[in-house]
PDB file of C-alpha atoms in Angstrom:
ATOM      1  CA  UNK A   1     -28.375  -5.805 -20.166  1.00 54.00           C
ATOM      2  CA  UNK A   2     -24.845  -7.177 -19.411  1.00 66.00           C
ATOM      3  CA  UNK A   3     -23.110  -4.881 -16.234  1.00 58.00           C
ATOM      4  CA  UNK A   4     -20.109  -4.354 -18.427  1.00 57.00           C
ATOM      5  CA  UNK A   5     -22.531  -2.938 -21.107  1.00 63.00           C
ATOM      6  CA  UNK A   6     -24.693  -0.325 -18.916  1.00 55.00           C
ATOM      7  CA  UNK A   7     -20.820   0.800 -17.770  1.00 53.00           C
ATOM      8  CA  UNK A   8     -19.355   1.020 -20.859  1.00 56.00           C
ATOM      9  CA  UNK A   9     -22.550   3.282 -21.718  1.00 59.00           C
ATOM     10  CA  UNK A  10     -21.517   5.749 -19.568  1.00 54.00           C
ATOM     11  CA  UNK A  11     -17.384   5.154 -19.036  1.00 56.00           C
ATOM     12  CA  UNK A  12     -14.799   5.874 -21.794  1.00 68.00           C
ATOM     13  CA  UNK A  13     -13.577   2.889 -22.576  1.00 63.00           C
ATOM     14  CA  UNK A  14     -10.182   3.613 -21.672  1.00 70.00           C
ATOM     15  CA  UNK A  15     -11.539   2.787 -17.949  1.00 72.00           C
ATOM     16  CA  UNK A  16     -13.159  -0.371 -18.183  1.00 75.00           C
ATOM     17  CA  UNK A  17     -11.710  -3.709 -17.334  1.00 79.00           C
ATOM     18  CA  UNK A  18     -11.818  -4.723 -21.187  1.00 84.00           C
ATOM     19  CA  UNK A  19      -8.853  -2.350 -21.535  1.00 89.00           C
ATOM     20  CA  UNK A  20      -5.688  -4.204 -20.944  1.00 93.00           C
ATOM     21  CA  UNK A  21      -3.583  -1.153 -19.814  1.00 94.00           C
ATOM     22  CA  UNK A  22      -6.648  -0.285 -17.427  1.00 94.00           C
ATOM     23  CA  UNK A  23      -6.901  -4.173 -16.262  1.00 95.00           C
ATOM     24  CA  UNK A  24      -3.537  -3.824 -15.358  1.00 96.00           C
ATOM     25  CA  UNK A  25      -3.600  -0.991 -13.723  1.00 97.00           C
ATOM     26  CA  UNK A  26      -6.689  -1.646 -11.287  1.00 96.00           C
ATOM     27  CA  UNK A  27      -4.593  -4.734 -10.381  1.00 97.00           C
ATOM     28  CA  UNK A  28      -2.079  -2.659  -9.391  1.00 98.00           C
ATOM     29  CA  UNK A  29      -4.310  -0.264  -7.521  1.00 98.00           C
ATOM     30  CA  UNK A  30      -5.309  -3.207  -6.071  1.00 98.00           C
ATOM     31  CA  UNK A  31      -2.425  -5.006  -4.973  1.00 98.00           C
ATOM     32  CA  UNK A  32      -0.808  -2.027  -3.128  1.00 98.00           C
ATOM     33  CA  UNK A  33      -4.117  -0.786  -1.551  1.00 97.00           C
ATOM     34  CA  UNK A  34      -4.066  -4.357  -0.307  1.00 98.00           C
ATOM     35  CA  UNK A  35      -0.470  -4.214   0.862  1.00 97.00           C
ATOM     36  CA  UNK A  36      -1.266  -1.247   2.696  1.00 96.00           C
ATOM     37  CA  UNK A  37      -4.025  -2.176   5.037  1.00 96.00           C
ATOM     38  CA  UNK A  38      -2.379  -5.302   5.212  1.00 95.00           C
ATOM     39  CA  UNK A  39       0.401  -3.278   7.219  1.00 94.00           C
ATOM     40  CA  UNK A  40      -2.052  -1.807   8.995  1.00 92.00           C
ATOM     41  CA  UNK A  41      -3.707  -4.847  10.688  1.00 92.00           C
ATOM     42  CA  UNK A  42      -0.341  -6.190  11.100  1.00 90.00           C
ATOM     43  CA  UNK A  43       0.678  -2.628  13.195  1.00 88.00           C
ATOM     44  CA  UNK A  44      -2.556  -3.232  15.221  1.00 85.00           C
ATOM     45  CA  UNK A  45      -2.303  -6.923  15.658  1.00 83.00           C
ATOM     46  CA  UNK A  46       0.798  -6.502  17.660  1.00 84.00           C
ATOM     47  CA  UNK A  47       0.005  -3.534  19.283  1.00 81.00           C
ATOM     48  CA  UNK A  48      -2.661  -5.606  20.974  1.00 76.00           C
ATOM     49  CA  UNK A  49      -0.365  -8.731  21.819  1.00 75.00           C
ATOM     50  CA  UNK A  50       2.167  -6.537  23.417  1.00 74.00           C
ATOM     51  CA  UNK A  51      -0.655  -4.098  24.546  1.00 72.00           C
ATOM     52  CA  UNK A  52       1.555  -1.225  23.281  1.00 76.00           C
ATOM     53  CA  UNK A  53      -0.173   1.412  22.083  1.00 74.00           C
ATOM     54  CA  UNK A  54       0.373   4.917  21.297  1.00 74.00           C
ATOM     55  CA  UNK A  55      -2.029   6.735  23.156  1.00 74.00           C
ATOM     56  CA  UNK A  56      -3.841   6.002  26.800  1.00 73.00           C
ATOM     57  CA  UNK A  57      -7.391   6.170  25.450  1.00 75.00           C
ATOM     58  CA  UNK A  58      -6.277   3.175  23.241  1.00 72.00           C
ATOM     59  CA  UNK A  59      -5.287   0.998  26.076  1.00 69.00           C
ATOM     60  CA  UNK A  60      -8.083   2.338  27.406  1.00 70.00           C
ATOM     61  CA  UNK A  61     -10.417   1.173  25.080  1.00 72.00           C
ATOM     62  CA  UNK A  62      -8.372  -2.258  23.632  1.00 68.00           C
ATOM     63  CA  UNK A  63      -8.915  -4.417  26.768  1.00 64.00           C
ATOM     64  CA  UNK A  64     -12.668  -3.450  27.382  1.00 64.00           C
ATOM     65  CA  UNK A  65     -12.750  -4.108  23.361  1.00 65.00           C
ATOM     66  CA  UNK A  66     -12.067  -7.767  24.037  1.00 61.00           C
ATOM     67  CA  UNK A  67     -13.711  -8.260  26.709  1.00 60.00           C
ATOM     68  CA  UNK A  68     -16.851  -7.596  24.845  1.00 62.00           C
ATOM     69  CA  UNK A  69     -15.885  -9.980  22.273  1.00 61.00           C
ATOM     70  CA  UNK A  70     -14.088 -12.853  24.289  1.00 59.00           C
ATOM     71  CA  UNK A  71     -17.149 -12.391  26.333  1.00 60.00           C
ATOM     72  CA  UNK A  72     -14.739 -11.717  29.213  1.00 58.00           C
ATOM     73  CA  UNK A  73     -11.620 -13.556  28.800  1.00 58.00           C
ATOM     74  CA  UNK A  74      -9.471 -11.348  28.053  1.00 56.00           C
ATOM     75  CA  UNK A  75      -7.052 -10.698  30.491  1.00 58.00           C
ATOM     76  CA  UNK A  76      -4.534  -6.756  30.101  1.00 54.00           C
ATOM     77  CA  UNK A  77      -1.446  -7.402  30.553  1.00 53.00           C
ATOM     78  CA  UNK A  78      -0.111  -4.964  32.839  1.00 51.00           C
ATOM     79  CA  UNK A  79       3.590  -5.851  34.013  1.00 51.00           C
ATOM     80  CA  UNK A  80       6.634  -5.522  31.213  1.00 52.00           C
ATOM     81  CA  UNK A  81       6.864  -9.264  31.973  1.00 54.00           C
ATOM     82  CA  UNK A  82       3.554 -10.756  31.185  1.00 52.00           C
ATOM     83  CA  UNK A  83       4.215  -9.276  27.639  1.00 50.00           C
ATOM     84  CA  UNK A  84       4.958 -11.475  24.873  1.00 48.00           C
ATOM     85  CA  UNK A  85       8.257 -11.779  23.870  1.00 47.00           C
ATOM     86  CA  UNK A  86       8.733 -10.502  20.000  1.00 44.00           C
ATOM     87  CA  UNK A  87      11.797 -10.377  18.455  1.00 40.00           C
ATOM     88  CA  UNK A  88      13.048  -6.433  17.826  1.00 40.00           C
ATOM     89  CA  UNK A  89       9.271  -5.704  19.338  1.00 52.00           C
ATOM     90  CA  UNK A  90      10.284  -2.587  20.551  1.00 60.00           C
ATOM     91  CA  UNK A  91      11.436  -1.645  16.856  1.00 78.00           C
ATOM     92  CA  UNK A  92       9.146  -3.289  14.257  1.00 85.00           C
ATOM     93  CA  UNK A  93       6.230  -0.968  15.597  1.00 87.00           C
ATOM     94  CA  UNK A  94       7.907   1.992  14.200  1.00 88.00           C
ATOM     95  CA  UNK A  95       9.316   0.330  11.617  1.00 90.00           C
ATOM     96  CA  UNK A  96       5.884  -0.722  10.078  1.00 91.00           C
ATOM     97  CA  UNK A  97       4.914   2.677  10.707  1.00 91.00           C
ATOM     98  CA  UNK A  98       7.530   4.632   9.198  1.00 91.00           C
ATOM     99  CA  UNK A  99       7.107   2.030   6.208  1.00 93.00           C
ATOM    100  CA  UNK A 100       2.888   2.929   6.009  1.00 94.00           C
ATOM    101  CA  UNK A 101       4.109   6.519   6.146  1.00 94.00           C
ATOM    102  CA  UNK A 102       5.941   5.848   2.522  1.00 95.00           C
ATOM    103  CA  UNK A 103       3.863   4.307   1.049  1.00 96.00           C
ATOM    104  CA  UNK A 104       0.789   7.027   2.049  1.00 96.00           C
ATOM    105  CA  UNK A 105       3.261   9.553   0.415  1.00 96.00           C
ATOM    106  CA  UNK A 106       4.169   7.440  -2.318  1.00 97.00           C
ATOM    107  CA  UNK A 107       1.962   5.017  -3.764  1.00 98.00           C
ATOM    108  CA  UNK A 108      -1.283   7.972  -4.317  1.00 98.00           C
ATOM    109  CA  UNK A 109       1.599  10.217  -6.155  1.00 98.00           C
ATOM    110  CA  UNK A 110       2.222   7.114  -8.248  1.00 98.00           C
ATOM    111  CA  UNK A 111      -1.420   5.927  -8.772  1.00 98.00           C
ATOM    112  CA  UNK A 112      -2.619   9.603  -9.741  1.00 97.00           C
ATOM    113  CA  UNK A 113      -0.382   9.747 -12.076  1.00 98.00           C
ATOM    114  CA  UNK A 114      -0.338   6.313 -13.507  1.00 97.00           C
ATOM    115  CA  UNK A 115      -4.474   6.996 -13.993  1.00 95.00           C
ATOM    116  CA  UNK A 116      -3.686  10.371 -15.853  1.00 94.00           C
ATOM    117  CA  UNK A 117      -1.049   8.532 -18.149  1.00 95.00           C
ATOM    118  CA  UNK A 118      -3.185   6.056 -18.896  1.00 94.00           C
ATOM    119  CA  UNK A 119      -6.343   8.573 -20.077  1.00 90.00           C
ATOM    120  CA  UNK A 120      -3.779  11.319 -22.451  1.00 91.00           C
ATOM    121  CA  UNK A 121      -0.756   8.908 -23.093  1.00 92.00           C
ATOM    122  CA  UNK A 122      -2.284   5.848 -23.797  1.00 92.00           C
ATOM    123  CA  UNK A 123       0.956   3.189 -23.295  1.00 95.00           C
ATOM    124  CA  UNK A 124       0.947   0.056 -24.858  1.00 95.00           C
ATOM    125  CA  UNK A 125      -0.153  -2.775 -23.181  1.00 95.00           C
ATOM    126  CA  UNK A 126       3.436  -4.148 -22.203  1.00 97.00           C
ATOM    127  CA  UNK A 127       5.010  -0.998 -21.406  1.00 97.00           C
ATOM    128  CA  UNK A 128       1.926  -0.661 -18.644  1.00 97.00           C
ATOM    129  CA  UNK A 129       2.091  -4.341 -17.230  1.00 97.00           C
ATOM    130  CA  UNK A 130       6.291  -3.542 -16.674  1.00 98.00           C
ATOM    131  CA  UNK A 131       5.997   0.097 -14.963  1.00 98.00           C
ATOM    132  CA  UNK A 132       3.038  -1.511 -12.556  1.00 98.00           C
ATOM    133  CA  UNK A 133       4.982  -4.032 -12.060  1.00 98.00           C
ATOM    134  CA  UNK A 134       7.620  -3.081 -11.142  1.00 98.00           C
ATOM    135  CA  UNK A 135       6.374  -0.178  -8.765  1.00 98.00           C
ATOM    136  CA  UNK A 136       4.397  -3.098  -6.849  1.00 98.00           C
ATOM    137  CA  UNK A 137       7.927  -4.917  -6.904  1.00 98.00           C
ATOM    138  CA  UNK A 138       9.328  -2.104  -5.695  1.00 98.00           C
ATOM    139  CA  UNK A 139       7.082  -1.177  -2.399  1.00 97.00           C
ATOM    140  CA  UNK A 140       6.963  -4.722  -1.319  1.00 97.00           C
ATOM    141  CA  UNK A 141      10.621  -5.315  -1.321  1.00 96.00           C
ATOM    142  CA  UNK A 142      10.457  -1.901   0.332  1.00 95.00           C
ATOM    143  CA  UNK A 143       8.443  -2.881   3.080  1.00 94.00           C
ATOM    144  CA  UNK A 144      10.029  -5.993   3.658  1.00 93.00           C
ATOM    145  CA  UNK A 145      13.364  -4.664   3.970  1.00 93.00           C
ATOM    146  CA  UNK A 146      12.517  -1.964   5.615  1.00 88.00           C
ATOM    147  CA  UNK A 147      11.209  -4.703   8.502  1.00 88.00           C
ATOM    148  CA  UNK A 148      14.118  -6.753   8.038  1.00 89.00           C
ATOM    149  CA  UNK A 149      16.788  -3.811   8.686  1.00 89.00           C
ATOM    150  CA  UNK A 150      18.240  -5.463   4.832  1.00 88.00           C
ATOM    151  CA  UNK A 151      20.177  -1.720   3.234  1.00 90.00           C
ATOM    152  CA  UNK A 152      21.301  -1.297   0.543  1.00 93.00           C
ATOM    153  CA  UNK A 153      17.921  -3.445  -0.595  1.00 94.00           C
ATOM    154  CA  UNK A 154      15.612  -0.184   1.130  1.00 94.00           C
ATOM    155  CA  UNK A 155      17.060   2.482  -0.965  1.00 95.00           C
ATOM    156  CA  UNK A 156      17.640   0.250  -4.083  1.00 96.00           C
ATOM    157  CA  UNK A 157      13.807  -0.457  -4.170  1.00 96.00           C
ATOM    158  CA  UNK A 158      12.820   3.465  -3.344  1.00 96.00           C
ATOM    159  CA  UNK A 159      14.740   4.258  -6.141  1.00 97.00           C
ATOM    160  CA  UNK A 160      13.138   1.705  -8.210  1.00 98.00           C
ATOM    161  CA  UNK A 161       9.645   2.927  -7.220  1.00 98.00           C
ATOM    162  CA  UNK A 162      11.216   6.541  -7.426  1.00 98.00           C
ATOM    163  CA  UNK A 163      12.076   5.992 -10.959  1.00 98.00           C
ATOM    164  CA  UNK A 164       8.784   4.279 -12.183  1.00 98.00           C
ATOM    165  CA  UNK A 165       6.722   7.038 -11.033  1.00 98.00           C
ATOM    166  CA  UNK A 166       9.308   9.649 -12.743  1.00 98.00           C
ATOM    167  CA  UNK A 167       8.706   7.857 -15.837  1.00 98.00           C
ATOM    168  CA  UNK A 168       5.016   7.619 -15.512  1.00 98.00           C
ATOM    169  CA  UNK A 169       5.160  11.905 -15.092  1.00 98.00           C
ATOM    170  CA  UNK A 170       7.966  12.188 -17.895  1.00 97.00           C
ATOM    171  CA  UNK A 171       5.333   9.836 -20.321  1.00 96.00           C
ATOM    172  CA  UNK A 172       3.121  12.219 -19.117  1.00 96.00           C
ATOM    173  CA  UNK A 173       4.413  15.611 -19.611  1.00 96.00           C
ATOM    174  CA  UNK A 174       5.820  14.507 -22.898  1.00 95.00           C
ATOM    175  CA  UNK A 175       2.548  13.377 -24.095  1.00 94.00           C
ATOM    176  CA  UNK A 176       1.017  16.556 -22.946  1.00 91.00           C
ATOM    177  CA  UNK A 177       3.671  18.592 -24.708  1.00 91.00           C
ATOM    178  CA  UNK A 178       3.506  17.120 -27.802  1.00 89.00           C
ATOM    179  CA  UNK A 179      -0.382  16.684 -27.580  1.00 81.00           C
ATOM    180  CA  UNK A 180      -1.269  20.050 -26.944  1.00 66.00           C
TER     181      UNK A 180
END
């Protein structure tokens, strides 16, 4: 018995990768999740490179951690002039953190509404792909325009993502209202 066959016996067919709409949803969730993880890894890397930690216990832990990994070759930078210079160093970490918070607010809502939309409204493959692609593109443009300090692209990408979320919510409510 194939894994797909076993899953289909337990899970409704709408929630398998054989459903092109659910496949688009799964791809969307994966890309957005990877983007959010990458954002956090970039922030942590910048913090390590600049010895710019948010909390004193992190400043104490990470040199010890890196010494353990490097066999004692890590030297803690204590003087400001010893820190490597990064463009907009003082502003980059807070901007990436703000983008991560914005993702933490918007992405889960979109994914939850989209999952429910797939189950209740059963959108066409084309419509779902367009909505999911629009949302993913808007989130990618949003984080890049946030870091690069580019307006009006940041607000336009945010509004595009909010529009995609609103569209999904509207379709979901319409399906619930007309099918009850």
